[in-house]
Coordinates of N, CA and C in Angstrom, one line a residue:
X732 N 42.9 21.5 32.9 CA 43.3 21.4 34.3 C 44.8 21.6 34.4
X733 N 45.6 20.8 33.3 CA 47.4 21.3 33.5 C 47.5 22.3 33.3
X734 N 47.1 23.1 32.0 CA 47.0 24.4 32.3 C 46.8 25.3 33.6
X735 N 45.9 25.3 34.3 CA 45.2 25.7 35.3 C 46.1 25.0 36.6
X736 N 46.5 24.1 37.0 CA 47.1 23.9 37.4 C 49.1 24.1 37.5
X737 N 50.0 24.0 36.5 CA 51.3 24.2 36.1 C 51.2 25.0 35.6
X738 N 50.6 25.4 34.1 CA 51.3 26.3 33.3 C 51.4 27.5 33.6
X739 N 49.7 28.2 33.9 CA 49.5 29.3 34.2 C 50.9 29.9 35.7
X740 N 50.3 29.0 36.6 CA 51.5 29.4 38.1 C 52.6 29.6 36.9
X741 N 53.7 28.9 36.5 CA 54.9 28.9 35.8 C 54.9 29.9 35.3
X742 N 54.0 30.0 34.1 CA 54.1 31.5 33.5 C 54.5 32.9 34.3
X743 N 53.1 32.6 35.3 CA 53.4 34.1 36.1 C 54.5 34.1 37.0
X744 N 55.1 32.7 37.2 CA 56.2 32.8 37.8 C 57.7 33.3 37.1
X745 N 58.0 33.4 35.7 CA 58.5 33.7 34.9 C 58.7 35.0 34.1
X746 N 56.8 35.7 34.4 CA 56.8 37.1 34.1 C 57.6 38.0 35.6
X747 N 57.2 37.5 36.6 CA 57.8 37.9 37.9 C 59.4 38.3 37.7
X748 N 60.0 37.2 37.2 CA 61.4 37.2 37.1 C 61.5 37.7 36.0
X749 N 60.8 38.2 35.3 CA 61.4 39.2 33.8 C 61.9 38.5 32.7
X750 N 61.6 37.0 32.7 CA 61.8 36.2 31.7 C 60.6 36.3 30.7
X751 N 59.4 36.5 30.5 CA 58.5 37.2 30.3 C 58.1 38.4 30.7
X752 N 57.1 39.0 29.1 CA 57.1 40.8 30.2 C 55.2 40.1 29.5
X753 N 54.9 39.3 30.0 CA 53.2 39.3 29.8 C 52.5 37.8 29.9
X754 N 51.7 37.8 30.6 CA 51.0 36.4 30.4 C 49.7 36.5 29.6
X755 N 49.5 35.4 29.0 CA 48.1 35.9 28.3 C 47.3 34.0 27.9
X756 N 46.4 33.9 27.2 CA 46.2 32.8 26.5 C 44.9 33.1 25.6
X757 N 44.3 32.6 24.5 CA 43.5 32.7 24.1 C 42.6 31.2 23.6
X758 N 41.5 31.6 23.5 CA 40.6 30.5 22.9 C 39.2 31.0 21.7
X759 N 38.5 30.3 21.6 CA 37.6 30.5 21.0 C 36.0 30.0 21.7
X760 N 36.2 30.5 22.8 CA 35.2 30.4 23.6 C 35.4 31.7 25.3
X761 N 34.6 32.0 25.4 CA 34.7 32.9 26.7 C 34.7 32.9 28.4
X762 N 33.8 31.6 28.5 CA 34.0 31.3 29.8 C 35.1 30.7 30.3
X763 N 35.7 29.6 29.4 CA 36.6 29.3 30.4 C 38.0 30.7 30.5
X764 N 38.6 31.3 29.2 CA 39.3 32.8 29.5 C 39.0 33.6 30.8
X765 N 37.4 33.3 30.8 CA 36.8 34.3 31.9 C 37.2 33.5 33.2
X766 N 37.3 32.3 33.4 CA 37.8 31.6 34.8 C 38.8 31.8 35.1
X767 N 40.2 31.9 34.0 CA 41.3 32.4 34.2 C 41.5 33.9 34.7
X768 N 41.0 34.2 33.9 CA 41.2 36.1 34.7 C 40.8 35.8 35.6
X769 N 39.3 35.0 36.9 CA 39.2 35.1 37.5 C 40.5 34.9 38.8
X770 N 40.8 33.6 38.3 CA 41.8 33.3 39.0 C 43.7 33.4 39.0
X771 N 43.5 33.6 37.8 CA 45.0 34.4 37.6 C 45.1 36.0 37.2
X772 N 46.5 35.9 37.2 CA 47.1 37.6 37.2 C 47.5 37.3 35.8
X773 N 46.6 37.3 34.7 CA 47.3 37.6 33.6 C 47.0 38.8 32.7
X774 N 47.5 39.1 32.1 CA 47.9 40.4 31.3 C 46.9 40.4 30.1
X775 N 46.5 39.3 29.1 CA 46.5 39.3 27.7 C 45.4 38.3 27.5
X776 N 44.4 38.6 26.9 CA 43.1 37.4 26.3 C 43.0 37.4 25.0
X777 N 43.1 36.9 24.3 CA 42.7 36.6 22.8 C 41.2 36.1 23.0
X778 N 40.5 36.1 22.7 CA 39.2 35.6 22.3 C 38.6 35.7 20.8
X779 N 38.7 34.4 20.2 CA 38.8 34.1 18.8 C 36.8 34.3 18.4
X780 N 35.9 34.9 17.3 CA 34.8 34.4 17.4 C 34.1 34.6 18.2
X781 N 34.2 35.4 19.6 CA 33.1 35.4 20.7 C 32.5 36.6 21.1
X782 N 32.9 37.5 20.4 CA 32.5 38.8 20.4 C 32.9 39.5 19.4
X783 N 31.6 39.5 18.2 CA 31.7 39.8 17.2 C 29.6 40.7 16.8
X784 N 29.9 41.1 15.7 CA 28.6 41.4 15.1 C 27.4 40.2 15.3
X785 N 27.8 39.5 15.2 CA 26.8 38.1 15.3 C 26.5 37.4 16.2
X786 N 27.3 37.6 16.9 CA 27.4 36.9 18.3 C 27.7 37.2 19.6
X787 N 27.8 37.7 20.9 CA 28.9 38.5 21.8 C 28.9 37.4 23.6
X788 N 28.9 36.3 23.4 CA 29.0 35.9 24.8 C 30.2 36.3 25.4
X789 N 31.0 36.5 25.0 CA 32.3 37.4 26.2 C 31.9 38.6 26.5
X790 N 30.3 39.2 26.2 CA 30.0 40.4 27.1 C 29.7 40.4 27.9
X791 N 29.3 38.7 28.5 CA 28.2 39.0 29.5 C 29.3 37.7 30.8
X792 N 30.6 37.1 30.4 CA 31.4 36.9 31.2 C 32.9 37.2 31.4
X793 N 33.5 37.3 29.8 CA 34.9 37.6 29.7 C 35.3 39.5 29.9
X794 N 34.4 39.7 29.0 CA 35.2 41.3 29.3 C 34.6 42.3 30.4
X795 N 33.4 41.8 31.3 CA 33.3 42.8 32.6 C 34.0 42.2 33.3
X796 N 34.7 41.0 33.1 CA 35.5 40.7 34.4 C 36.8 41.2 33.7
X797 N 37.7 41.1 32.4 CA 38.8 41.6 31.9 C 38.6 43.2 32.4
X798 N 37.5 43.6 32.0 CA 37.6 45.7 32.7 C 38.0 45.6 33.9
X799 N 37.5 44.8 34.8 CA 37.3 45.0 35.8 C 38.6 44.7 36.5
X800 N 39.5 43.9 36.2 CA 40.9 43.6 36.2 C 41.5 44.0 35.8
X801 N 41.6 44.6 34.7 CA 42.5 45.6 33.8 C 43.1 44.6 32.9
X802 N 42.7 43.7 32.5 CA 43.2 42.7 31.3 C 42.9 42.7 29.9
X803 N 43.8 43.1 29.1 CA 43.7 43.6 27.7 C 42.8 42.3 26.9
X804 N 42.2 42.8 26.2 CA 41.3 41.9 25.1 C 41.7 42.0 23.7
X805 N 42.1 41.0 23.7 CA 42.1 41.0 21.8 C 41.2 40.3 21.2
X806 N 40.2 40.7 20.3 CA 39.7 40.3 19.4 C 39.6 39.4 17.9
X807 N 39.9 38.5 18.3 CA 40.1 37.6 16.8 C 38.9 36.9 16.3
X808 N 39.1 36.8 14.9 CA 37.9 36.0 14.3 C 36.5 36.9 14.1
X809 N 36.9 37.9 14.1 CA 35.5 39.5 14.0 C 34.7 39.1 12.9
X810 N 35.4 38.2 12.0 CA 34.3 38.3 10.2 C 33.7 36.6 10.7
X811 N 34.2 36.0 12.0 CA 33.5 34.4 12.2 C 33.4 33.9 11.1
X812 N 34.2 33.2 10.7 CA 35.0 32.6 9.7 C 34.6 33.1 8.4
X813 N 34.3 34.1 7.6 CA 34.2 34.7 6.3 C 32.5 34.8 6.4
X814 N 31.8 34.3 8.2 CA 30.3 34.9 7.4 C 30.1 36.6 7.8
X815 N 31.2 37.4 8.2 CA 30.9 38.8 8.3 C 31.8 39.7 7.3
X816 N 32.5 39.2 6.4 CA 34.0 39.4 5.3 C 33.4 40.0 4.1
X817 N 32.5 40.1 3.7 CA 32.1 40.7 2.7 C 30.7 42.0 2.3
X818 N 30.8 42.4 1.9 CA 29.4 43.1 1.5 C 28.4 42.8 1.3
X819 N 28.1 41.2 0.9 CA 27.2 40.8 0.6 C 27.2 39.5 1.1
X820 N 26.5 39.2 1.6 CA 26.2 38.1 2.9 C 26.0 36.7 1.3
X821 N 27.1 36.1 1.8 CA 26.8 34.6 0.3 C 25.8 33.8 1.1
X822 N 24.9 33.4 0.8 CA 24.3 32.1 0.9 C 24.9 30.9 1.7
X823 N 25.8 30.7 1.1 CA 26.6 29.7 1.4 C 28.1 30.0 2.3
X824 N 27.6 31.0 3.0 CA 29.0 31.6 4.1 C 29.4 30.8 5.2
X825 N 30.7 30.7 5.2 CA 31.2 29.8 6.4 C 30.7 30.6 7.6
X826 N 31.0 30.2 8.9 CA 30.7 30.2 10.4 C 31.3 28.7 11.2
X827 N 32.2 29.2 12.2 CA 32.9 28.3 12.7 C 33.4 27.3 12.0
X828 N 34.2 28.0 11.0 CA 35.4 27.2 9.9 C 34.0 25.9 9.1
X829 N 32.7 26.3 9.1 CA 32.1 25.3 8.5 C 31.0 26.2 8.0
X830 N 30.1 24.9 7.2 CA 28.3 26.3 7.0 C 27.9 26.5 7.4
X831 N 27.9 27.8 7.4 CA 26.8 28.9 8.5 C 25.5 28.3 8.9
X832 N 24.3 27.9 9.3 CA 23.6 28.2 9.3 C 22.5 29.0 8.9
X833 N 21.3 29.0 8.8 CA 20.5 29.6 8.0 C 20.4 31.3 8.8
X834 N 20.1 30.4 9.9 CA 19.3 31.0 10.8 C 20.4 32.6 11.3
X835 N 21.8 32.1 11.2 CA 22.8 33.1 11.1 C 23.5 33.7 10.1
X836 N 23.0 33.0 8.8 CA 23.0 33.8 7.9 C 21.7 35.1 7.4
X837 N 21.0 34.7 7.2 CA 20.1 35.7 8.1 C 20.4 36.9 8.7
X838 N 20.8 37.0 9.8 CA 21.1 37.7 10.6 C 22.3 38.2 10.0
X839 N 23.2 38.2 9.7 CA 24.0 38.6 9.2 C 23.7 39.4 7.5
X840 N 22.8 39.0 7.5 CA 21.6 40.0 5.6 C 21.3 41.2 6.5
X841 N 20.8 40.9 7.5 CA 19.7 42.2 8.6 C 21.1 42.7 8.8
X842 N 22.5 42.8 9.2 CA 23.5 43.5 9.9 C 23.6 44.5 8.4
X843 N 23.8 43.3 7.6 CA 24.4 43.9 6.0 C 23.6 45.5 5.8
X844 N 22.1 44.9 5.7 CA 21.2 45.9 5.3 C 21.1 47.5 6.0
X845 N 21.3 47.1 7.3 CA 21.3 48.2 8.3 C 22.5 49.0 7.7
X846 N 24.0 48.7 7.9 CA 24.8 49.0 7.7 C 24.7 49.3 6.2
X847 N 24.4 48.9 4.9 CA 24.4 49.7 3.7 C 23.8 51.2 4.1
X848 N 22.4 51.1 4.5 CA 21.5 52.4 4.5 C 22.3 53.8 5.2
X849 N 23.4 53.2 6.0 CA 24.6 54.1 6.6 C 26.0 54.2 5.6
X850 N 25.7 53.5 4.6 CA 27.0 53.7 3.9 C 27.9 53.2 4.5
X851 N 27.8 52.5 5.0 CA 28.9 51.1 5.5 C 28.8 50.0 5.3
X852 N 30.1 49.6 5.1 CA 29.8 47.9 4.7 C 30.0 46.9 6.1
X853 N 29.2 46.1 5.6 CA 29.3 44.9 6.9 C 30.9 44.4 7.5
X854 N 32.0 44.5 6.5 CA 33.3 43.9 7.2 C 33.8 45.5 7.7
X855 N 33.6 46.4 7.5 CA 34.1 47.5 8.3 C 33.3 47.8 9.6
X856 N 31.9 47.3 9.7 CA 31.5 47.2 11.1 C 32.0 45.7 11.6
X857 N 32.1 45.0 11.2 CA 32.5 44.0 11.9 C 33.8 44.3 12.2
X858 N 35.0 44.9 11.4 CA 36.5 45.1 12.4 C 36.2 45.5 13.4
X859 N 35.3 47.1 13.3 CA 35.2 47.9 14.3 C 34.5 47.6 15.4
X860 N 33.2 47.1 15.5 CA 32.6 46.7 16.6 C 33.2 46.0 18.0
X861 N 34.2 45.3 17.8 CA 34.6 45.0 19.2 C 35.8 45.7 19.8
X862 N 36.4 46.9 19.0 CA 36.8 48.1 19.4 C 36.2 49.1 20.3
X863 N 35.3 49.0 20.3 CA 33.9 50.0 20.8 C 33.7 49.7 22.7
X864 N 34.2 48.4 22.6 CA 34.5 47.7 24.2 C 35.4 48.4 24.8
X865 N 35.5 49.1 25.7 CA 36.8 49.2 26.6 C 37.8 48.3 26.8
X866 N 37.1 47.2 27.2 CA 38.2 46.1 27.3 C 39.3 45.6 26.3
X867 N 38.6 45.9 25.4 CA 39.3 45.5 23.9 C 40.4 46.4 23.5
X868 N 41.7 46.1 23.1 CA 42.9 46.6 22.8 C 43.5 46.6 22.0
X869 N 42.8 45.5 20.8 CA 43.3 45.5 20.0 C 42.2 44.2 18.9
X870 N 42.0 44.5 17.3 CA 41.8 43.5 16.7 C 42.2 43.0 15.9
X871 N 42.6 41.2 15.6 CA 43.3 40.6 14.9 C 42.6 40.1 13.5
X872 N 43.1 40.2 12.4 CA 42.3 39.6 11.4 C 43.5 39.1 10.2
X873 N 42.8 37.9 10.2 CA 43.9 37.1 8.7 C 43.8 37.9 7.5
X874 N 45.0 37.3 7.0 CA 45.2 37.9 5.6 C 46.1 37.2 5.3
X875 N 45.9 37.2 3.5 CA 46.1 35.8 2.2 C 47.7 37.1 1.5
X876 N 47.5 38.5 1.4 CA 47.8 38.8 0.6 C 47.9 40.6 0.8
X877 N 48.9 41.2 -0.2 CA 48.5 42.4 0.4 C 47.3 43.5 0.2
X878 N 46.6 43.1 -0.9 CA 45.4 43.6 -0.6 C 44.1 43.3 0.6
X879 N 44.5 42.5 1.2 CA 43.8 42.3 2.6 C 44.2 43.4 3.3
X880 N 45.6 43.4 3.8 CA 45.8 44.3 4.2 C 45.4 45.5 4.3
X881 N 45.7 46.3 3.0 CA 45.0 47.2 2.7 C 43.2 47.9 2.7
X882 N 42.3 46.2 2.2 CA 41.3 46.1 2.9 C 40.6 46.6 4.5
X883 N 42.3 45.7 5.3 CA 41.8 46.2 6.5 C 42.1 47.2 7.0
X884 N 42.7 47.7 6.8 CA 43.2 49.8 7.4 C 42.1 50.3 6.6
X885 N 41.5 50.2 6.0 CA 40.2 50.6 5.1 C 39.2 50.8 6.0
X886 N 38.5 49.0 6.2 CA 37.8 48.8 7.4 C 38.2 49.8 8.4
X887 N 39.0 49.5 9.4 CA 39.6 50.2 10.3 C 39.3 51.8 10.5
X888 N 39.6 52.3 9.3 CA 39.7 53.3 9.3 C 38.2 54.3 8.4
X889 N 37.4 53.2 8.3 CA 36.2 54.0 8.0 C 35.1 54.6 8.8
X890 N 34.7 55.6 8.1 CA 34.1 56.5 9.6 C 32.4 55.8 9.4
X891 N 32.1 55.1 10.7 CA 30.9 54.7 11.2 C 30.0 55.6 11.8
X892 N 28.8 56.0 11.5 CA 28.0 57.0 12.4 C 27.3 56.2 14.0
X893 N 27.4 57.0 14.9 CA 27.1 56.3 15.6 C 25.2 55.7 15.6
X894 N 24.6 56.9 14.8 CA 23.3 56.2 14.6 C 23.1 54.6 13.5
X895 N 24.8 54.5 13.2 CA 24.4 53.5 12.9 C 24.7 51.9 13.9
X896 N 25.4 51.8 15.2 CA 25.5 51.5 16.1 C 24.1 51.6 17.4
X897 N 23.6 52.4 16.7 CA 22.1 53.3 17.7 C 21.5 52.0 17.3
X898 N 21.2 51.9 15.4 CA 20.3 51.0 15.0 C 20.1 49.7 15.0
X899 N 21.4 49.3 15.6 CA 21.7 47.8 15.3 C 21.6 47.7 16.9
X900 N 21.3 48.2 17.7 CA 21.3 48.0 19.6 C 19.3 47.9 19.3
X901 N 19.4 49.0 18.4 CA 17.8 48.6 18.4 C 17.1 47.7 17.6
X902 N 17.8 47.2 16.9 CA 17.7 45.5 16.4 C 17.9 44.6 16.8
X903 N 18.5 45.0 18.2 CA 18.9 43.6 19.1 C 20.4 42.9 18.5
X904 N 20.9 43.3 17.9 CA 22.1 42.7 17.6 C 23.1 42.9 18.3
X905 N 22.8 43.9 19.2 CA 24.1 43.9 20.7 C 23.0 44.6 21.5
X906 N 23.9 44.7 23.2 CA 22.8 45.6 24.0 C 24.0 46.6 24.4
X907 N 23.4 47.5 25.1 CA 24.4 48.4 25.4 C 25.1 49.5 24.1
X908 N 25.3 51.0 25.0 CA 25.9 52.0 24.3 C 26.9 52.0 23.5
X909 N 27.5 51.3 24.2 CA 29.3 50.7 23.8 C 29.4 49.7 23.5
X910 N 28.7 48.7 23.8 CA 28.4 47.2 23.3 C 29.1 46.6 24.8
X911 N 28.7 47.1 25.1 CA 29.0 46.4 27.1 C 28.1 46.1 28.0

């Protein structure tokens, strides 16, 4: 509510005057970001976790309203805390900084498996997939070291077929062409 009340007005009062050149905020949830675009003029969403390979609730409130506004999206947390990071789905994979789940680890074997038979690995569709959004402008991902790095311009830069995007819509793991 302070937020929503002080901060946000302040901010945009501050980007006005050129003391800022952007307002933005982020969280790790979609709807309330989505109330703010509703009601403010801001520039920038981070959405940590919420639209990812495994999961996408900011499809269906944060980013048709961010398009629709013209509010950039950034994507953080795409590997959901180390259970989309690897090639091979561990057993014992985090999800929301804790254990996964069975039932989303799982699901995440089925993303793995689809994506091997394409010659891709599961953390290079996970960078890329919330790229594929319009809304999206950009994705953030941690790193320990400089081989992460390098990991991730890898990711990034690996070429995905789109039948392999075809087959994962027809798995139900997202809906939509674009993932919109």
């Amino acid at each position: 509510d302070q937020a929503a009340e002080t901060g946000m007005p302040t901010l945009i009062e501050l980007r006005e005057e050129g003391v800022l050149g952007a307002v933005g905020l982020g969280m790790n949830q979609s709807a309330m970001p989505a109330d703010f675009v509703r009601r403010f003029d801001v520039d920038v969403v981070m959405i940590a976790g919420r639209f990812t390979l495994i999961e996408q609730p900011a499809m269906h409130d944060l980013l048709p309203l961010a398009l629709e506004r013209g509010v950039g999206v950034v994507a953080a947390g795409v590997y959901n805390s180390g259970l989309l990071s690897a090639d091979v789905v561990r057993p014992d994979a985090n999800y929301d900084y804790g254990p996964a789940p069975r039932a989303l680890i799982e699901r995440a074997m089925l993303i793995a498996e689809i994506c091997a038979r394409y010659g891709v690995t599961l953390p290079a569709a996970a960078l890329q997939f919330p790229l594929r959004h319009p809304a999206v402008v950009s994705v953030v991902v941690g790193t320990r070291s400089a081989a992460h790095i390098t990991s991730s311009i890898e990711r990034y830069s690996a070429d995905i077929p789109n039948e392999l995007w075809s087959e994962l819509m027809a798995a139900g793991i997202f809906a939509g062409p674009d993932a919109s």
